[in-house]
Amino acid sequence: MGRYSGRSSRLVLMCVLSLAIFAVEISVAYVGNSLSLASDAFAVLSHLVSMIIGLVGVRVSRIRRHKASTFGFSRADVLGAFGNSVFATALMFSIFVEAVKRFINPQKTEKALLVLIIGVSGLGFNVLNYVIFMECCYCHAPPRDTETGDSPNDQKSPEEGSEKKKEKKSEALNIRGVLLHVMGDALGSVVVVVTATIFYVRPLGNAPCNWQCYIDPSLTIVMVVIILSSAFPLIKETSTILLQMVPKGVDMQLLTDRLARVPGVSSLHEVHVWELASGKNIATLHVKCQTPSDYQDAAHKIRRVFHEAGVHSVTIQPEYADHKTSHLLCNSPCISKACDSHLCCSQKEPPRAETNGYMERSESSLSAQHKDNGSRKSDVEIPMEDPVAEESVKAMKNCDVSDDKSQSGSTRF
Amino acid sequence: RCWQNRRARLLCMLALTFLFFVVEVAVSRVTSSLAMLSDSFHMLSDVMALVVALVAVRFAQRTRATKKNTFGWVRAEVMGALVNAVFLTALCFTILLEAIERFTEPHEIQQPLVVIAVGVAGLIINLLGLCLFNHHGVGGHGHAHGHGHSHGGRQQHPRGGPKPEQPPGDGEAALHREETSTLVENCSSSNGVNQEKLDDTKDDMSDVQVNGNAGHYPLDEEEVEEDSSAQLNMRGVFLHVFGDALGSVIVVVNALLFYGLWNPCPEDGPCFNPCVNNHCMENTTLSQALGRANRSEQESITVAGPCWLLYLDPVLCLIMVCILLYTTYPLLRESALILLQTVPKQIDVHSLNSKLRTLEGVEAIHELHIWQLAGSRIIGTAHIKCPDPSTYMMVAKRIKEIFHDEGIHATTIQPEFASVGSESGRGKCELPCRTQCALKQCCGTREDCTAKKTEKSSSLSISCSEVVIEFPKTRRTKSESIPSVKLEANTDQNEQFESSL
């Protein structure tokens, strides 16, 4: 089953146990009219749901290739953790609402002994949970190394080390989501025990509610705050990935500076760097060069720059500069300008592009006008303006275009 | 403007809902009705959903690339939709628990009249919200400008037939215009919008743009923004309001029936309530209770009204939960699929792959990735293997056209050139990162992407462990002659091998 085998069987066991605990706790909570026990049962159930999501997410993210997704489903992990956390937030919100209602309308806990017993057993279960997951999260580290490492003498080892650490950390994102719930449950059980003890030691009988009735909701609110404060960082992390943001270890300014300094590169634009999941960074960019051989030399250096930045999947689109296009604009956003709104980055806005200051540029005049008509004329070009190959291109036949045009010598469409 | 409309609607609904929430809390304090208090908190969850949607809309307007996000924040709306869908699921779950609780312990509604009044008020507000978010700006403006809804590939019009013939070029500029108009035609036709508008716009450069004049650009951008990602977001809000409306309907119906049919226990006099189970008492039946009473008092014992009324509330709640879950699931699925980087469902990757491969001049395609950023922005990348650069020039445009036809307009095509006479196989990728990096690449370990063979010097590889294998520069040197020579090096990283023995 792969390296998660130990973990998933543990997860299944925990799921079954959680379901049983939830059923017991919720019924006792209704009988004993204890909000904290009800919310603890609630938390156990949400924990259960998150474990199920974790199980499914881990399995699904192992699918590498699927016809519905060219990337496989490696993001399922991240999405599962995000869904987890949002679900937990929503449930905490409803618990908060219940606590507020109890403040307005205090009620006392009955059958304190029963509640106390169940609370203690719930606490025991949560501690067990915690122990199991803590232990398993660190035990998967060693086997992974043999899959990645080839040679021990790696002069990039500090970087590799940090990358591996990043991997480990973000691989366990979903398990962290589960851990989050476990900690919340432990806190909830503590609250239950405390409240039940107070009611057991000083039973209220038929007296109206005094200060004792307010302990329950206040402790519940404290618990909610603590859990939310640990859920939010997880939400932040996962949404960084889901929103296609630049991954943490990559500095875009530095990267583009280095790229622009690669010899052979006149300018670059449409640089995109994003993280697929768990340390897999992907980049695409368009590079303007003078000649194809320029491009081929530059391509490897570009890849090296990316490699050093931690990005290992790079797709580079070469474009060949000509005197008609501004250096900053894309030669080929799509085959026509009308598709602009479908592009990931609109060409109408001044582009975020870098030019290589070392290469001589003769288009300072053009760059001035690229905002108006330059953007109209050149956006429909396709990278075929290589002056060397222009002759051959002239004779080219485009598949569905009628012939006259190609002979007129323009390679631009 | 459509997006202004969106924000305005959200803000308006937000204000209304919040106001109503405050009113409901006040009323519930005055009448000390717990049911109203809990209903008011449902309104609060509505408020939260609206806030989430607003934040998403604000973010998603920044489509420009920033330092933190090279794609801009267009995806925020999809995330907003997902968050709302998950919230709704959690809400359904809590309602389910409440319903189960009420099954076991039914209680009557106190002061049904007040409940009815507040319920009706809430229902009105929710219906207003439903109207607001129902059919918002479905591109009434957009069509007129010839730029309809984005699902680009869905209507696969044959690309406008053969391109209209071009008049003999009287200079590049005119040619430009012609070509642009043709392509422009095709772009919009791939969006399924009428083309007649464009035929007469060939003369003036400024009119060739599909969207009309250059001055119309700002208008159009906003109109076109109203695309499927915005719709997702609005759908999330709509479902929340819908759920709330259903809740109000249930409250009103329940209270009405209760008011009409329920026979409450009067304050004074003996009363027997068979519906409420007291945990303390034994299970008694009416006859037993009657039997215990004196005969003279039989007629004066009132029995609390029909018991099934008490169970109406949870049953209706269950029905509502089912309806809500059924309508939320598609939203959840759609936004999750976008966030998982899947291929949009209108695009068939296999057929795209085969179309690209059948182009002449293309030897192989690999690392073909298609994914949806948000709405109509579909992004594709591919590595195309061609024999040499000039061949690539010839097919580049065709490749872009093929992508364009599928609705993929933002593409990055990387040409790779195999050297003449190399048997490196069609599928081999020119990936310089070695196997150590394979796990960090997007597509894991594919055996046709690891080792390479006879490439030119241009195939310098950058290995993660600094072991460089170059071909054919380094033949077997005397110092490092390795007896085991492989003819095919598909998997081994460190071994030296030769292309021919």
mmCIF file with all atom_site columns, N, CA, C and O in Angstrom, chain A residues 42 45 68 75 148 163 244 246 274 296 300 303 313 316-317 333 339 342-343 350 376 398 400, chain B residues 64 68 93 97 159 187 209 339 341 343 371 376-377 397 409 413-414 417 432 436 440 442 458:
data_model
loop_
_atom_site.group_PDB
_atom_site.id
_atom_site.type_symbol
_atom_site.label_atom_id
_atom_site.label_alt_id
_atom_site.label_comp_id
_atom_site.label_asym_id
_atom_site.label_entity_id
_atom_site.label_seq_id
_atom_site.pdbx_PDB_ins_code
_atom_site.Cartn_x
_atom_site.Cartn_y
_atom_site.Cartn_z
_atom_site.occupancy
_atom_site.B_iso_or_equiv
_atom_site.pdbx_formal_charge
_atom_site.auth_seq_id
_atom_site.auth_comp_id
_atom_site.auth_asym_id
_atom_site.auth_atom_id
_atom_site.pdbx_PDB_model_num
ATOM 1   N N  . PHE A 1 42  ? -19.530 16.673 19.528  1.00 0.00 ? 42  PHE A N  1
ATOM 2   C CA . PHE A 1 42  ? -19.492 17.364 18.271  1.00 0.00 ? 42  PHE A CA 1
ATOM 3   C C  . PHE A 1 42  ? -18.098 17.418 17.690  1.00 0.00 ? 42  PHE A C  1
ATOM 4   O O  . PHE A 1 42  ? -17.858 17.164 16.522  1.00 0.00 ? 42  PHE A O  1
ATOM 5   N N  . LEU A 1 45  ? -16.962 14.187 16.456  1.00 0.00 ? 45  LEU A N  1
ATOM 6   C CA . LEU A 1 45  ? -17.514 13.855 15.148  1.00 0.00 ? 45  LEU A CA 1
ATOM 7   C C  . LEU A 1 45  ? -16.804 14.606 14.037  1.00 0.00 ? 45  LEU A C  1
ATOM 8   O O  . LEU A 1 45  ? -16.514 14.049 12.971  1.00 0.00 ? 45  LEU A O  1
ATOM 9   N N  . ALA A 1 68  ? -8.765  12.764 -16.214 1.00 0.00 ? 68  ALA A N  1
ATOM 10  C CA . ALA A 1 68  ? -9.430  14.021 -15.891 1.00 0.00 ? 68  ALA A CA 1
ATOM 11  C C  . ALA A 1 68  ? -8.453  15.082 -15.430 1.00 0.00 ? 68  ALA A C  1
ATOM 12  O O  . ALA A 1 68  ? -8.799  16.239 -15.356 1.00 0.00 ? 68  ALA A O  1
ATOM 13  N N  . ARG A 1 75  ? -2.995  17.238 -5.521  1.00 0.00 ? 75  ARG A N  1
ATOM 14  C CA . ARG A 1 75  ? -3.469  18.331 -4.694  1.00 0.00 ? 75  ARG A CA 1
ATOM 15  C C  . ARG A 1 75  ? -4.570  17.924 -3.744  1.00 0.00 ? 75  ARG A C  1
ATOM 16  O O  . ARG A 1 75  ? -5.032  18.746 -2.959  1.00 0.00 ? 75  ARG A O  1
ATOM 17  N N  . THR A 1 148 ? 14.874  9.402  -2.754  1.00 0.00 ? 148 THR A N  1
ATOM 18  C CA . THR A 1 148 ? 15.275  10.642 -3.414  1.00 0.00 ? 148 THR A CA 1
ATOM 19  C C  . THR A 1 148 ? 16.775  10.744 -3.605  1.00 0.00 ? 148 THR A C  1
ATOM 20  O O  . THR A 1 148 ? 17.253  11.295 -4.571  1.00 0.00 ? 148 THR A O  1
ATOM 21  N N  . GLU A 1 163 ? 14.892  21.486 1.294   1.00 0.00 ? 163 GLU A N  1
ATOM 22  C CA . GLU A 1 163 ? 13.787  21.089 0.430   1.00 0.00 ? 163 GLU A CA 1
ATOM 23  C C  . GLU A 1 163 ? 13.106  19.862 0.972   1.00 0.00 ? 163 GLU A C  1
ATOM 24  O O  . GLU A 1 163 ? 11.903  19.734 0.950   1.00 0.00 ? 163 GLU A O  1
ATOM 25  N N  . GLN A 1 244 ? -2.685  29.501 -6.140  1.00 0.00 ? 244 GLN A N  1
ATOM 26  C CA . GLN A 1 244 ? -1.597  29.597 -7.092  1.00 0.00 ? 244 GLN A CA 1
ATOM 27  C C  . GLN A 1 244 ? -0.601  30.696 -6.730  1.00 0.00 ? 244 GLN A C  1
ATOM 28  O O  . GLN A 1 244 ? -0.026  31.347 -7.613  1.00 0.00 ? 244 GLN A O  1
ATOM 29  N N  . VAL A 1 246 ? 2.901   32.364 -5.279  1.00 0.00 ? 246 VAL A N  1
ATOM 30  C CA . VAL A 1 246 ? 4.305   31.997 -5.387  1.00 0.00 ? 246 VAL A CA 1
ATOM 31  C C  . VAL A 1 246 ? 4.696   31.243 -4.123  1.00 0.00 ? 246 VAL A C  1
ATOM 32  O O  . VAL A 1 246 ? 4.407   31.692 -3.023  1.00 0.00 ? 246 VAL A O  1
ATOM 33  N N  . TRP A 1 274 ? 4.418   28.581 -9.434  1.00 0.00 ? 274 TRP A N  1
ATOM 34  C CA . TRP A 1 274 ? 3.384   28.189 -8.478  1.00 0.00 ? 274 TRP A CA 1
ATOM 35  C C  . TRP A 1 274 ? 3.695   26.811 -7.960  1.00 0.00 ? 274 TRP A C  1
ATOM 36  O O  . TRP A 1 274 ? 4.544   26.105 -8.479  1.00 0.00 ? 274 TRP A O  1
ATOM 37  N N  . GLN A 1 296 ? 18.944  28.248 -27.293 1.00 0.00 ? 296 GLN A N  1
ATOM 38  C CA . GLN A 1 296 ? 19.332  26.940 -26.779 1.00 0.00 ? 296 GLN A CA 1
ATOM 39  C C  . GLN A 1 296 ? 20.404  27.033 -25.726 1.00 0.00 ? 296 GLN A C  1
ATOM 40  O O  . GLN A 1 296 ? 20.427  26.267 -24.764 1.00 0.00 ? 296 GLN A O  1
ATOM 41  N N  . HIS A 1 300 ? 19.418  26.245 -20.952 1.00 0.00 ? 300 HIS A N  1
ATOM 42  C CA . HIS A 1 300 ? 19.965  25.451 -19.852 1.00 0.00 ? 300 HIS A CA 1
ATOM 43  C C  . HIS A 1 300 ? 20.327  26.309 -18.669 1.00 0.00 ? 300 HIS A C  1
ATOM 44  O O  . HIS A 1 300 ? 20.153  25.914 -17.519 1.00 0.00 ? 300 HIS A O  1
ATOM 45  N N  . ARG A 1 303 ? 17.293  27.034 -16.827 1.00 0.00 ? 303 ARG A N  1
ATOM 46  C CA . ARG A 1 303 ? 16.864  25.920 -15.982 1.00 0.00 ? 303 ARG A CA 1
ATOM 47  C C  . ARG A 1 303 ? 17.704  25.799 -14.734 1.00 0.00 ? 303 ARG A C  1
ATOM 48  O O  . ARG A 1 303 ? 17.216  25.441 -13.668 1.00 0.00 ? 303 ARG A O  1
ATOM 49  N N  . SER A 1 313 ? 10.185  21.958 -12.469 1.00 0.00 ? 313 SER A N  1
ATOM 50  C CA . SER A 1 313 ? 9.417   21.730 -13.702 1.00 0.00 ? 313 SER A CA 1
ATOM 51  C C  . SER A 1 313 ? 9.271   23.065 -14.378 1.00 0.00 ? 313 SER A C  1
ATOM 52  O O  . SER A 1 313 ? 8.506   23.912 -13.917 1.00 0.00 ? 313 SER A O  1
ATOM 53  N N  . ILE A 1 316 ? 9.673   26.595 -21.000 1.00 0.00 ? 316 ILE A N  1
ATOM 54  C CA . ILE A 1 316 ? 10.154  27.880 -21.524 1.00 0.00 ? 316 ILE A CA 1
ATOM 55  C C  . ILE A 1 316 ? 9.675   28.039 -22.944 1.00 0.00 ? 316 ILE A C  1
ATOM 56  O O  . ILE A 1 316 ? 9.880   27.169 -23.789 1.00 0.00 ? 316 ILE A O  1
ATOM 57  N N  . GLN A 1 317 ? 9.054   29.128 -23.237 1.00 0.00 ? 317 GLN A N  1
ATOM 58  C CA . GLN A 1 317 ? 8.635   29.389 -24.607 1.00 0.00 ? 317 GLN A CA 1
ATOM 59  C C  . GLN A 1 317 ? 9.525   30.452 -25.202 1.00 0.00 ? 317 GLN A C  1
ATOM 60  O O  . GLN A 1 317 ? 9.572   31.579 -24.711 1.00 0.00 ? 317 GLN A O  1
ATOM 61  N N  . PRO A 1 333 ? 0.425   35.978 -27.538 1.00 0.00 ? 333 PRO A N  1
ATOM 62  C CA . PRO A 1 333 ? -0.457  35.682 -26.408 1.00 0.00 ? 333 PRO A CA 1
ATOM 63  C C  . PRO A 1 333 ? -1.489  34.626 -26.778 1.00 0.00 ? 333 PRO A C  1
ATOM 64  O O  . PRO A 1 333 ? -1.806  33.772 -26.013 1.00 0.00 ? 333 PRO A O  1
ATOM 65  N N  . CYS A 1 339 ? -8.753  37.226 -27.638 1.00 0.00 ? 339 CYS A N  1
ATOM 66  C CA . CYS A 1 339 ? -8.806  36.228 -26.585 1.00 0.00 ? 339 CYS A CA 1
ATOM 67  C C  . CYS A 1 339 ? -8.239  36.765 -25.290 1.00 0.00 ? 339 CYS A C  1
ATOM 68  O O  . CYS A 1 339 ? -7.967  36.023 -24.371 1.00 0.00 ? 339 CYS A O  1
ATOM 69  N N  . HIS A 1 342 ? -9.340  35.837 -21.910 1.00 0.00 ? 342 HIS A N  1
ATOM 70  C CA . HIS A 1 342 ? -9.196  34.454 -21.476 1.00 0.00 ? 342 HIS A CA 1
ATOM 71  C C  . HIS A 1 342 ? -7.773  34.139 -21.079 1.00 0.00 ? 342 HIS A C  1
ATOM 72  O O  . HIS A 1 342 ? -7.487  33.035 -20.654 1.00 0.00 ? 342 HIS A O  1
ATOM 73  N N  . LEU A 1 343 ? -6.887  35.097 -21.274 1.00 0.00 ? 343 LEU A N  1
ATOM 74  C CA . LEU A 1 343 ? -5.514  34.821 -20.916 1.00 0.00 ? 343 LEU A CA 1
ATOM 75  C C  . LEU A 1 343 ? -5.376  34.899 -19.413 1.00 0.00 ? 343 LEU A C  1
ATOM 76  O O  . LEU A 1 343 ? -6.145  35.557 -18.732 1.00 0.00 ? 343 LEU A O  1
ATOM 77  N N  . PRO A 1 350 ? -0.001  47.053 -18.641 1.00 0.00 ? 350 PRO A N  1
ATOM 78  C CA . PRO A 1 350 ? 1.450   47.052 -18.868 1.00 0.00 ? 350 PRO A CA 1
ATOM 79  C C  . PRO A 1 350 ? 2.042   45.800 -18.260 1.00 0.00 ? 350 PRO A C  1
ATOM 80  O O  . PRO A 1 350 ? 1.776   45.469 -17.125 1.00 0.00 ? 350 PRO A O  1
ATOM 81  N N  . ARG A 1 376 ? -1.508  46.624 -30.242 1.00 0.00 ? 376 ARG A N  1
ATOM 82  C CA . ARG A 1 376 ? -2.481  46.059 -31.156 1.00 0.00 ? 376 ARG A CA 1
ATOM 83  C C  . ARG A 1 376 ? -1.803  45.296 -32.258 1.00 0.00 ? 376 ARG A C  1
ATOM 84  O O  . ARG A 1 376 ? -2.232  44.234 -32.650 1.00 0.00 ? 376 ARG A O  1
ATOM 85  N N  . ASN A 1 398 ? 0.399   27.877 -44.487 1.00 0.00 ? 398 ASN A N  1
ATOM 86  C CA . ASN A 1 398 ? -0.420  27.649 -43.318 1.00 0.00 ? 398 ASN A CA 1
ATOM 87  C C  . ASN A 1 398 ? -1.611  26.819 -43.743 1.00 0.00 ? 398 ASN A C  1
ATOM 88  O O  . ASN A 1 398 ? -2.107  26.942 -44.843 1.00 0.00 ? 398 ASN A O  1
ATOM 89  N N  . ASP A 1 400 ? -4.890  26.476 -43.186 1.00 0.00 ? 400 ASP A N  1
ATOM 90  C CA . ASP A 1 400 ? -6.168  26.884 -43.736 1.00 0.00 ? 400 ASP A CA 1
ATOM 91  C C  . ASP A 1 400 ? -6.169  28.258 -44.317 1.00 0.00 ? 400 ASP A C  1
ATOM 92  O O  . ASP A 1 400 ? -7.200  28.781 -44.611 1.00 0.00 ? 400 ASP A O  1
ATOM 93  N N  . ARG B 2 64  ? -4.142  41.502 -11.982 1.00 0.00 ? 64  ARG B N  1
ATOM 94  C CA . ARG B 2 64  ? -2.778  41.766 -12.406 1.00 0.00 ? 64  ARG B CA 1
ATOM 95  C C  . ARG B 2 64  ? -1.795  40.930 -11.597 1.00 0.00 ? 64  ARG B C  1
ATOM 96  O O  . ARG B 2 64  ? -1.994  40.710 -10.419 1.00 0.00 ? 64  ARG B O  1
ATOM 97  N N  . LYS B 2 68  ? 3.461   38.404 -5.085  1.00 0.00 ? 68  LYS B N  1
ATOM 98  C CA . LYS B 2 68  ? 3.091   37.219 -4.331  1.00 0.00 ? 68  LYS B CA 1
ATOM 99  C C  . LYS B 2 68  ? 2.338   36.223 -5.177  1.00 0.00 ? 68  LYS B C  1
ATOM 100 O O  . LYS B 2 68  ? 2.264   35.054 -4.837  1.00 0.00 ? 68  LYS B O  1
ATOM 101 N N  . PHE B 2 93  ? -25.264 20.087 8.711   1.00 0.00 ? 93  PHE B N  1
ATOM 102 C CA . PHE B 2 93  ? -24.953 19.099 9.720   1.00 0.00 ? 93  PHE B CA 1
ATOM 103 C C  . PHE B 2 93  ? -25.487 19.513 11.083  1.00 0.00 ? 93  PHE B C  1
ATOM 104 O O  . PHE B 2 93  ? -26.076 18.699 11.809  1.00 0.00 ? 93  PHE B O  1
ATOM 105 N N  . LEU B 2 97  ? -28.321 17.670 13.471  1.00 0.00 ? 97  LEU B N  1
ATOM 106 C CA . LEU B 2 97  ? -28.219 17.300 14.880  1.00 0.00 ? 97  LEU B CA 1
ATOM 107 C C  . LEU B 2 97  ? -29.360 17.876 15.699  1.00 0.00 ? 97  LEU B C  1
ATOM 108 O O  . LEU B 2 97  ? -29.930 17.202 16.571  1.00 0.00 ? 97  LEU B O  1
ATOM 109 N N  . ARG B 2 159 ? -14.020 26.113 -37.255 1.00 0.00 ? 159 ARG B N  1
ATOM 110 C CA . ARG B 2 159 ? -13.420 27.420 -37.099 1.00 0.00 ? 159 ARG B CA 1
ATOM 111 C C  . ARG B 2 159 ? -13.803 28.411 -38.169 1.00 0.00 ? 159 ARG B C  1
ATOM 112 O O  . ARG B 2 159 ? -13.010 28.803 -38.978 1.00 0.00 ? 159 ARG B O  1
ATOM 113 N N  . CYS B 2 187 ? -11.881 33.820 -33.150 1.00 0.00 ? 187 CYS B N  1
ATOM 114 C CA . CYS B 2 187 ? -11.878 33.782 -31.690 1.00 0.00 ? 187 CYS B CA 1
ATOM 115 C C  . CYS B 2 187 ? -13.280 33.886 -31.173 1.00 0.00 ? 187 CYS B C  1
ATOM 116 O O  . CYS B 2 187 ? -13.688 33.162 -30.290 1.00 0.00 ? 187 CYS B O  1
ATOM 117 N N  . GLN B 2 209 ? -10.862 45.310 -33.455 1.00 0.00 ? 209 GLN B N  1
ATOM 118 C CA . GLN B 2 209 ? -10.975 44.580 -32.209 1.00 0.00 ? 209 GLN B CA 1
ATOM 119 C C  . GLN B 2 209 ? -12.394 44.100 -32.014 1.00 0.00 ? 209 GLN B C  1
ATOM 120 O O  . GLN B 2 209 ? -13.344 44.785 -32.258 1.00 0.00 ? 209 GLN B O  1
ATOM 121 N N  . LEU B 2 339 ? -9.924  23.637 -8.229  1.00 0.00 ? 339 LEU B N  1
ATOM 122 C CA . LEU B 2 339 ? -8.793  23.812 -7.340  1.00 0.00 ? 339 LEU B CA 1
ATOM 123 C C  . LEU B 2 339 ? -7.823  22.650 -7.406  1.00 0.00 ? 339 LEU B C  1
ATOM 124 O O  . LEU B 2 339 ? -6.658  22.788 -7.052  1.00 0.00 ? 339 LEU B O  1
ATOM 125 N N  . GLN B 2 341 ? -6.752  21.411 -10.034 1.00 0.00 ? 341 GLN B N  1
ATOM 126 C CA . GLN B 2 341 ? -6.026  21.513 -11.297 1.00 0.00 ? 341 GLN B CA 1
ATOM 127 C C  . GLN B 2 341 ? -6.440  20.444 -12.304 1.00 0.00 ? 341 GLN B C  1
ATOM 128 O O  . GLN B 2 341 ? -5.611  19.933 -13.054 1.00 0.00 ? 341 GLN B O  1
ATOM 129 N N  . VAL B 2 343 ? -8.459  18.956 -15.640 1.00 0.00 ? 343 VAL B N  1
ATOM 130 C CA . VAL B 2 343 ? -8.758  19.471 -16.970 1.00 0.00 ? 343 VAL B CA 1
ATOM 131 C C  . VAL B 2 343 ? -10.226 19.870 -17.005 1.00 0.00 ? 343 VAL B C  1
ATOM 132 O O  . VAL B 2 343 ? -11.063 19.127 -16.536 1.00 0.00 ? 343 VAL B O  1
ATOM 133 N N  . TRP B 2 371 ? -5.033  23.161 -17.477 1.00 0.00 ? 371 TRP B N  1
ATOM 134 C CA . TRP B 2 371 ? -5.765  23.372 -16.230 1.00 0.00 ? 371 TRP B CA 1
ATOM 135 C C  . TRP B 2 371 ? -6.469  24.709 -16.286 1.00 0.00 ? 371 TRP B C  1
ATOM 136 O O  . TRP B 2 371 ? -6.161  25.550 -17.115 1.00 0.00 ? 371 TRP B O  1
ATOM 137 N N  . SER B 2 376 ? -12.971 31.465 -17.368 1.00 0.00 ? 376 SER B N  1
ATOM 138 C CA . SER B 2 376 ? -12.657 31.117 -18.749 1.00 0.00 ? 376 SER B CA 1
ATOM 139 C C  . SER B 2 376 ? -11.163 31.042 -18.988 1.00 0.00 ? 376 SER B C  1
ATOM 140 O O  . SER B 2 376 ? -10.735 30.769 -20.102 1.00 0.00 ? 376 SER B O  1
ATOM 141 N N  . ARG B 2 377 ? -10.377 31.297 -17.975 1.00 0.00 ? 377 ARG B N  1
ATOM 142 C CA . ARG B 2 377 ? -8.939  31.317 -18.224 1.00 0.00 ? 377 ARG B CA 1
ATOM 143 C C  . ARG B 2 377 ? -8.378  29.913 -18.087 1.00 0.00 ? 377 ARG B C  1
ATOM 144 O O  . ARG B 2 377 ? -8.156  29.433 -16.981 1.00 0.00 ? 377 ARG B O  1
ATOM 145 N N  . LYS B 2 397 ? 2.512   28.238 -35.162 1.00 0.00 ? 397 LYS B N  1
ATOM 146 C CA . LYS B 2 397 ? 1.220   28.904 -35.217 1.00 0.00 ? 397 LYS B CA 1
ATOM 147 C C  . LYS B 2 397 ? 0.088   27.895 -35.233 1.00 0.00 ? 397 LYS B C  1
ATOM 148 O O  . LYS B 2 397 ? -0.953  28.085 -34.602 1.00 0.00 ? 397 LYS B O  1
ATOM 149 N N  . HIS B 2 409 ? -6.269  29.641 -24.257 1.00 0.00 ? 409 HIS B N  1
ATOM 150 C CA . HIS B 2 409 ? -5.647  30.788 -24.890 1.00 0.00 ? 409 HIS B CA 1
ATOM 151 C C  . HIS B 2 409 ? -4.335  31.198 -24.268 1.00 0.00 ? 409 HIS B C  1
ATOM 152 O O  . HIS B 2 409 ? -3.617  31.987 -24.832 1.00 0.00 ? 409 HIS B O  1
ATOM 153 N N  . ILE B 2 413 ? 4.547   27.008 -24.965 1.00 0.00 ? 413 ILE B N  1
ATOM 154 C CA . ILE B 2 413 ? 4.993   25.853 -25.740 1.00 0.00 ? 413 ILE B CA 1
ATOM 155 C C  . ILE B 2 413 ? 6.501   25.835 -25.725 1.00 0.00 ? 413 ILE B C  1
ATOM 156 O O  . ILE B 2 413 ? 7.145   26.815 -26.107 1.00 0.00 ? 413 ILE B O  1
ATOM 157 N N  . GLN B 2 414 ? 7.053   24.732 -25.304 1.00 0.00 ? 414 GLN B N  1
ATOM 158 C CA . GLN B 2 414 ? 8.503   24.635 -25.279 1.00 0.00 ? 414 GLN B CA 1
ATOM 159 C C  . GLN B 2 414 ? 8.949   23.711 -26.390 1.00 0.00 ? 414 GLN B C  1
ATOM 160 O O  . GLN B 2 414 ? 8.624   22.529 -26.391 1.00 0.00 ? 414 GLN B O  1
ATOM 161 N N  . PHE B 2 417 ? 14.533  20.072 -29.482 1.00 0.00 ? 417 PHE B N  1
ATOM 162 C CA . PHE B 2 417 ? 15.071  19.621 -30.758 1.00 0.00 ? 417 PHE B CA 1
ATOM 163 C C  . PHE B 2 417 ? 15.956  18.427 -30.530 1.00 0.00 ? 417 PHE B C  1
ATOM 164 O O  . PHE B 2 417 ? 16.961  18.496 -29.836 1.00 0.00 ? 417 PHE B O  1
ATOM 165 N N  . PRO B 2 432 ? 16.451  18.420 -17.695 1.00 0.00 ? 432 PRO B N  1
ATOM 166 C CA . PRO B 2 432 ? 17.776  18.406 -17.114 1.00 0.00 ? 432 PRO B CA 1
ATOM 167 C C  . PRO B 2 432 ? 17.800  17.965 -15.669 1.00 0.00 ? 432 PRO B C  1
ATOM 168 O O  . PRO B 2 432 ? 18.816  17.547 -15.185 1.00 0.00 ? 432 PRO B O  1
ATOM 169 N N  . GLN B 2 436 ? 16.674  12.672 -8.789  1.00 0.00 ? 436 GLN B N  1
ATOM 170 C CA . GLN B 2 436 ? 16.429  13.191 -7.455  1.00 0.00 ? 436 GLN B CA 1
ATOM 171 C C  . GLN B 2 436 ? 15.351  14.244 -7.493  1.00 0.00 ? 436 GLN B C  1
ATOM 172 O O  . GLN B 2 436 ? 14.594  14.406 -6.573  1.00 0.00 ? 436 GLN B O  1
ATOM 173 N N  . LYS B 2 440 ? 10.116  15.998 -7.226  1.00 0.00 ? 440 LYS B N  1
ATOM 174 C CA . LYS B 2 440 ? 9.684   17.363 -7.038  1.00 0.00 ? 440 LYS B CA 1
ATOM 175 C C  . LYS B 2 440 ? 9.099   17.937 -8.296  1.00 0.00 ? 440 LYS B C  1
ATOM 176 O O  . LYS B 2 440 ? 8.656   19.064 -8.325  1.00 0.00 ? 440 LYS B O  1
ATOM 177 N N  . CYS B 2 442 ? 6.381   18.021 -11.422 1.00 0.00 ? 442 CYS B N  1
ATOM 178 C CA . CYS B 2 442 ? 4.937   17.933 -11.311 1.00 0.00 ? 442 CYS B CA 1
ATOM 179 C C  . CYS B 2 442 ? 4.448   16.547 -11.605 1.00 0.00 ? 442 CYS B C  1
ATOM 180 O O  . CYS B 2 442 ? 3.408   16.139 -11.154 1.00 0.00 ? 442 CYS B O  1
ATOM 181 N N  . SER B 2 458 ? 23.659  20.645 -26.646 1.00 0.00 ? 458 SER B N  1
ATOM 182 C CA . SER B 2 458 ? 22.602  21.453 -26.043 1.00 0.00 ? 458 SER B CA 1
ATOM 183 C C  . SER B 2 458 ? 21.870  20.686 -24.968 1.00 0.00 ? 458 SER B C  1
ATOM 184 O O  . SER B 2 458 ? 21.040  21.212 -24.276 1.00 0.00 ? 458 SER B O  1
#
